[in-house]
Tab-separated table of C-alpha atoms in Angstrom:
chain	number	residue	atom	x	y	z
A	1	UNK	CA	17.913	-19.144	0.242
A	2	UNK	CA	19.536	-16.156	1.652
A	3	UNK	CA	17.421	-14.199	4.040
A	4	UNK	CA	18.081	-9.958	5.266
A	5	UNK	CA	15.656	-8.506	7.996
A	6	UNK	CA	15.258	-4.858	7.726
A	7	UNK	CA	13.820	-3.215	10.366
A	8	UNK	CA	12.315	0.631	9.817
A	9	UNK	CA	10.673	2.695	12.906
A	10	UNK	CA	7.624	5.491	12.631
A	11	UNK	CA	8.366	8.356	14.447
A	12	UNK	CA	5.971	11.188	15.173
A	13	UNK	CA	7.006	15.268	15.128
A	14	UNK	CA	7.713	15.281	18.401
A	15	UNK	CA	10.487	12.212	18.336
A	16	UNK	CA	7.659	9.449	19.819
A	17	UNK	CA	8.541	6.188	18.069
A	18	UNK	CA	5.086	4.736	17.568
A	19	UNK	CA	5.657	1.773	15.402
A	20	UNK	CA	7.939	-0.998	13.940
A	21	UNK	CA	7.572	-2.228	10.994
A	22	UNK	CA	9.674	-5.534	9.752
A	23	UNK	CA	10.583	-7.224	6.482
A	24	UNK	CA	11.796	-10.061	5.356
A	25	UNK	CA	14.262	-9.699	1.853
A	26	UNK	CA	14.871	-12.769	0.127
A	27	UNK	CA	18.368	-12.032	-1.942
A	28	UNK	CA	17.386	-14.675	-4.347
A	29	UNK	CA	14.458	-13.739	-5.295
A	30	UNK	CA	14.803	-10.270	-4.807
A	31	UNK	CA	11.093	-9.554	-3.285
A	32	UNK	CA	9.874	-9.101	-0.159
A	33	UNK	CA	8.627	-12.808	1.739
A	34	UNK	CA	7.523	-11.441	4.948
A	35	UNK	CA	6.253	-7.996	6.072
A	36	UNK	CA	4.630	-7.317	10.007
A	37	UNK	CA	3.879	-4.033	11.597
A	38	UNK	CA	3.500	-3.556	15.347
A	39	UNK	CA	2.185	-0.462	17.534
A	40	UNK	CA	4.733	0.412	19.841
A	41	UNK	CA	1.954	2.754	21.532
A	42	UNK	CA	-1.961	2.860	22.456
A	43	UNK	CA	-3.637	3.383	19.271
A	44	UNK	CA	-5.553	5.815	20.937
A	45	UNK	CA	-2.728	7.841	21.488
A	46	UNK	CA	-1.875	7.311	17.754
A	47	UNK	CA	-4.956	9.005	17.176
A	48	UNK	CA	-5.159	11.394	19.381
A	49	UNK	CA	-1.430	12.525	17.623
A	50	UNK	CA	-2.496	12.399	14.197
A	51	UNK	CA	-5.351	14.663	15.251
A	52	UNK	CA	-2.858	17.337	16.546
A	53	UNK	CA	-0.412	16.629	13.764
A	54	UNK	CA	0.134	20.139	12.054
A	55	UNK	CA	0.928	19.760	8.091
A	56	UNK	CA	4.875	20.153	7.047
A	57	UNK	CA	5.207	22.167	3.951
A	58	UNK	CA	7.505	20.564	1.293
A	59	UNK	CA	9.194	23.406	0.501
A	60	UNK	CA	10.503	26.511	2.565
């Protein structure tokens, strides 16, 4: 069984990385095996951010 660990980051407007997120690939099988997310800040501070969040438009 070969194994890859892929590691992908949130990061808010301002360039605050608030949270890691990691899977587990199995080349075999080709499907995920393992999947865990982690806060990297309060989640009251993740809140309070959303809340300020202003919306991106898709297209300029």
């Amino acid at each position: 069984m070969a194994l890859e660990k892929w590691i992908s980051y949130g990061v808010t407007q301002d360039g605050i990385t608030f949270m890691e997120t990691t899977l587990v690939w199995d080349t075999r099988l080709k499907k995920i095996v393992d999947k865990s997310s982690k806060l990297l800040i309060p989640e009251a501070e993740l809140e309070r951010r959303k809340a300020a969040m202003e919306p991106v438009p898709l297209y300029r």
